[in-house]
PDB file of C-alpha atoms in Angstrom:
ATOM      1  CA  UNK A   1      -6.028  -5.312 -33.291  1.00  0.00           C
ATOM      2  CA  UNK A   2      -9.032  -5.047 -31.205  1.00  0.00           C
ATOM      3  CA  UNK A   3     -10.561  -1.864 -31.220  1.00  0.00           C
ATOM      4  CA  UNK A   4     -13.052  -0.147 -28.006  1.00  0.00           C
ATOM      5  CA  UNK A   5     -16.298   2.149 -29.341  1.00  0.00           C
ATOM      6  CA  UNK A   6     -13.855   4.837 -28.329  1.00  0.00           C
ATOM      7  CA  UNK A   7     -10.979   4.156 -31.095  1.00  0.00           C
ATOM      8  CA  UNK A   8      -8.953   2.719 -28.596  1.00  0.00           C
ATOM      9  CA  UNK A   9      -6.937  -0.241 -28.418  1.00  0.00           C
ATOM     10  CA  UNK A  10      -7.499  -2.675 -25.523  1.00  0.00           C
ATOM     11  CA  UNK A  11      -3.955  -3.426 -24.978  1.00  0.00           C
ATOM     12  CA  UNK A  12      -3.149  -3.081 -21.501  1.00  0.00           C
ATOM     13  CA  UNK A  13      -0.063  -1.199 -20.773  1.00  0.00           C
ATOM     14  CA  UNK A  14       2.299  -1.226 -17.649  1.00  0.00           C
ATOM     15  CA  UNK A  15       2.433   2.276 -16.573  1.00  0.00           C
ATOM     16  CA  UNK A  16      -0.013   4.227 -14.119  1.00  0.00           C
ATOM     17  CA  UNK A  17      -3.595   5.248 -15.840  1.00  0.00           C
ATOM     18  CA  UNK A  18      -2.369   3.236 -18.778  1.00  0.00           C
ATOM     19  CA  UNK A  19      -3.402  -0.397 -17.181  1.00  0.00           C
ATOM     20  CA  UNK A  20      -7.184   1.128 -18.296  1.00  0.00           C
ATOM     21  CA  UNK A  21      -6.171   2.499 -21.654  1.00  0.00           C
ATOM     22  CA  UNK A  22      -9.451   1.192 -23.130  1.00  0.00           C
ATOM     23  CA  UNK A  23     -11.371   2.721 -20.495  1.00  0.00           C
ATOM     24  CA  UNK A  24      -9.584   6.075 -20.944  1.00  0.00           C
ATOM     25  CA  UNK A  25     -11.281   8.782 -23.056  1.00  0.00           C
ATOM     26  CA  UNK A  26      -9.099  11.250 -24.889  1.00  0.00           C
ATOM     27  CA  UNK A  27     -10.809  14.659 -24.781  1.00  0.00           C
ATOM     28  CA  UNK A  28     -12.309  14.112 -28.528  1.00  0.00           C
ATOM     29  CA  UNK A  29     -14.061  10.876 -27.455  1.00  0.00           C
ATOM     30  CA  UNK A  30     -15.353  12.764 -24.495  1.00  0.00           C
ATOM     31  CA  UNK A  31     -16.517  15.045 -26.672  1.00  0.00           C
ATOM     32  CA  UNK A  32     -17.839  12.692 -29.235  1.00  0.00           C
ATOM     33  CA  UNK A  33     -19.726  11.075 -25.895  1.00  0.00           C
ATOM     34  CA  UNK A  34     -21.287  14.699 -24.961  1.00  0.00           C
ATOM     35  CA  UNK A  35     -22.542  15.335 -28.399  1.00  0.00           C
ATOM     36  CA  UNK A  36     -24.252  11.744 -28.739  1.00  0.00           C
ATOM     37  CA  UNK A  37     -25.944  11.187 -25.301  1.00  0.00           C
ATOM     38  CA  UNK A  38     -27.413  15.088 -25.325  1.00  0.00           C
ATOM     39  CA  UNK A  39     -28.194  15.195 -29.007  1.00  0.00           C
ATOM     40  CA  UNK A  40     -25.883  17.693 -29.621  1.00  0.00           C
ATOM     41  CA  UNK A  41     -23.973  18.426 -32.907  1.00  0.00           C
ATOM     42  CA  UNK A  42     -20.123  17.454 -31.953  1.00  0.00           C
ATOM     43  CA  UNK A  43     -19.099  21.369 -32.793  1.00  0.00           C
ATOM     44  CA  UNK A  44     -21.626  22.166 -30.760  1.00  0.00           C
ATOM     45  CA  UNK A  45     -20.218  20.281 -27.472  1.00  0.00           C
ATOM     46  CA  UNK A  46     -16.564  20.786 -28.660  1.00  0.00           C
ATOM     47  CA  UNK A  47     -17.087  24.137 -27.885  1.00  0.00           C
ATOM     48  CA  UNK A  48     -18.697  23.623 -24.717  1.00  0.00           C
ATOM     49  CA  UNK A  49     -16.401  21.352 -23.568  1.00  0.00           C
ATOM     50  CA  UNK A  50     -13.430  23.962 -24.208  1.00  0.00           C
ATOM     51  CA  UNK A  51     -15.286  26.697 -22.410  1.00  0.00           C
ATOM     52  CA  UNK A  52     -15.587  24.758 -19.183  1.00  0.00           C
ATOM     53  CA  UNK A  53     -11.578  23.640 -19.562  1.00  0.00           C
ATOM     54  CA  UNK A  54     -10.607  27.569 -20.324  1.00  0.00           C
ATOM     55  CA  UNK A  55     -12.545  28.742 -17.816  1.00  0.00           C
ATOM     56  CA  UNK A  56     -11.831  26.361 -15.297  1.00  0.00           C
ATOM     57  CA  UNK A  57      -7.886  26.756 -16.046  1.00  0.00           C
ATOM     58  CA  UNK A  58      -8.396  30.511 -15.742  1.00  0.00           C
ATOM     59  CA  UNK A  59     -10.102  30.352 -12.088  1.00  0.00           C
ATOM     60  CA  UNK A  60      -7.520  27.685 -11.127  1.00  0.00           C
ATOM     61  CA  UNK A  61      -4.492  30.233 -12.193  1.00  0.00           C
ATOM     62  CA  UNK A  62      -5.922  32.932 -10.630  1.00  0.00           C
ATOM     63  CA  UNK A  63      -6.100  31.013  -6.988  1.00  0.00           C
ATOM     64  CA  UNK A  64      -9.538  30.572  -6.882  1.00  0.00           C
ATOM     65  CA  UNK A  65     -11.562  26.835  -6.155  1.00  0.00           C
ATOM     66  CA  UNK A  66     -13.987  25.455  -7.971  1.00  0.00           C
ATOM     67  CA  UNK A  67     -16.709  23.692  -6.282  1.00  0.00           C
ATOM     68  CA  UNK A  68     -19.340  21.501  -9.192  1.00  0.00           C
ATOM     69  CA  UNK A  69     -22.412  20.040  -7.244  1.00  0.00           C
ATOM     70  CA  UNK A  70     -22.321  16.217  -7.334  1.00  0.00           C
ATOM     71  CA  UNK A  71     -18.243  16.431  -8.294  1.00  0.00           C
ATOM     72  CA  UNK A  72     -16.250  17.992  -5.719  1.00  0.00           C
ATOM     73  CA  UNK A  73     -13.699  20.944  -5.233  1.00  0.00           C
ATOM     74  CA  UNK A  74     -10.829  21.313  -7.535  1.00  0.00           C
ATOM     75  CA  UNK A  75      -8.638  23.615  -6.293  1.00  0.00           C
ATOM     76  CA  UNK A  76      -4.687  24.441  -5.454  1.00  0.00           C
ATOM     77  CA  UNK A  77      -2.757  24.226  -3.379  1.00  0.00           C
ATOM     78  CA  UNK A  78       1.222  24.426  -2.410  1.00  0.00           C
ATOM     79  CA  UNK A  79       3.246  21.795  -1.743  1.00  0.00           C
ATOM     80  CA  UNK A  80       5.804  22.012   0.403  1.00  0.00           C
ATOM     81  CA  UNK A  81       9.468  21.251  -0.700  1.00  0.00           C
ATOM     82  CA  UNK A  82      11.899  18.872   0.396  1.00  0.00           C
ATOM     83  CA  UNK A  83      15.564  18.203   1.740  1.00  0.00           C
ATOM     84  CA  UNK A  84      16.768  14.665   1.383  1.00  0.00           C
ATOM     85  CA  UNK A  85      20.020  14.134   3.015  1.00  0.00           C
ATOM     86  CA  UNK A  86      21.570  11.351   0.828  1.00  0.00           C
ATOM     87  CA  UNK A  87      20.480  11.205  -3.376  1.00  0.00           C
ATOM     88  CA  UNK A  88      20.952   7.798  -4.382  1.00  0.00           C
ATOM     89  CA  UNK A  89      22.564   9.312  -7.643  1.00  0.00           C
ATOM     90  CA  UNK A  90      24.543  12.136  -6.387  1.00  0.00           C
ATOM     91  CA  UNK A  91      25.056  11.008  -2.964  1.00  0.00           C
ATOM     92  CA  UNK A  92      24.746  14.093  -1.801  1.00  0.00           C
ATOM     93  CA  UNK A  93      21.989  16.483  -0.597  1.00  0.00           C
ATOM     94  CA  UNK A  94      18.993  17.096  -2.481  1.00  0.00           C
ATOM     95  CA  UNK A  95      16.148  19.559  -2.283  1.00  0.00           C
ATOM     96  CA  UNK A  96      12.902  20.135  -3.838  1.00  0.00           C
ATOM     97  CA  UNK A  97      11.473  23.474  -4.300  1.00  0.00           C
ATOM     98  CA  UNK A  98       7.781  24.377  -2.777  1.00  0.00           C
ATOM     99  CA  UNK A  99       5.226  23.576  -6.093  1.00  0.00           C
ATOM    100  CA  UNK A 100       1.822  24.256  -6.863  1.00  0.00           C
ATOM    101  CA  UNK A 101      -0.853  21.214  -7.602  1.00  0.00           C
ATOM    102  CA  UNK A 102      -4.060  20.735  -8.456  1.00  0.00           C
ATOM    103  CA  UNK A 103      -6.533  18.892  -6.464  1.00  0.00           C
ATOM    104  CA  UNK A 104     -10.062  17.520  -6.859  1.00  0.00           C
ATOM    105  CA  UNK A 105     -11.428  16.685  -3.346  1.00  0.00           C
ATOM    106  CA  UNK A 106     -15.062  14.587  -4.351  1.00  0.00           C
ATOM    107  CA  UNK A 107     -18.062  15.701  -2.897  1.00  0.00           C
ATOM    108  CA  UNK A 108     -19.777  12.741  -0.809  1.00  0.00           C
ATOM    109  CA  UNK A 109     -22.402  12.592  -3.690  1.00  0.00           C
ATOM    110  CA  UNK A 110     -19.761  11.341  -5.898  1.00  0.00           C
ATOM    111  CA  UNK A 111     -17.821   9.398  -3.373  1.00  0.00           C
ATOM    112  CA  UNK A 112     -21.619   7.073  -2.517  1.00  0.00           C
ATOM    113  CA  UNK A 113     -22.178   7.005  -6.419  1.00  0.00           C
ATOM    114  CA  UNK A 114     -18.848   5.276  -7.076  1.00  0.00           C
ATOM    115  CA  UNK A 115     -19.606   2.879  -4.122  1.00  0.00           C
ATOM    116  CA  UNK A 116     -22.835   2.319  -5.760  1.00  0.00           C
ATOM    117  CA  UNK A 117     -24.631   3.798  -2.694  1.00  0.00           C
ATOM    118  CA  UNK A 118     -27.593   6.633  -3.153  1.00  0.00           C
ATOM    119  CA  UNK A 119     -27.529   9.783  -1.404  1.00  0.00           C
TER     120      UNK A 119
END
């Protein structure tokens, strides 16, 4: 089996995200990938790395948005629900309750970086 520097296998799967599976990083390769290109110990930016995550998780649940220079905005917001008139299983009507989501909107730093354009 052919193996990626990340411990991944380069087998491409079907399913959305999963067509990149070798270009994926789990969060302990990200990690791994922290620690090696700032010369940190891999404790060290474990630990880092799960601050950021808790923290981020914590302003997220309590409403508030996030904005990271040269990222974007994550933030949430509601989604509105649903009625369809005819489910193809049921055949009846089917609604969807109003749900929370997260979203990342990029910043136009990230947006021209991605396009390969500077800023």
């Amino acid at each position: 089996m052919d193996i990626n520097e990340y411990g991944k296998s380069n087998i491409v799967y079907t399913k959305k995200f999963a067509e990149n599976r070798d270009r994926t990083l789990t969060q302990n390769a990200f990690i791994r990938r922290i620690a090696k290109t700032n010369g940190l110990q891999i404790k060290d930016a474990d630990v880092a790395v799960k601050m950021v995550i808790d923290e981020l998780l914590a302003c997220l649940r309590e409403g508030l948005c996030v904005k990271l220079q040269g990222l974007g905005t994550i933030g949430t917001y509601t989604r509105k629900g649903r009625v369809l008139e005819h489910n193809a299983i049921t055949g009846g009507r089917c609604e969807s309750q109003d749900k929370t989501v997260v979203k990342l909107v990029p910043s136009q730093k990230l947006n021209a970086s991605l396009r390969g354009v500077e800023i």
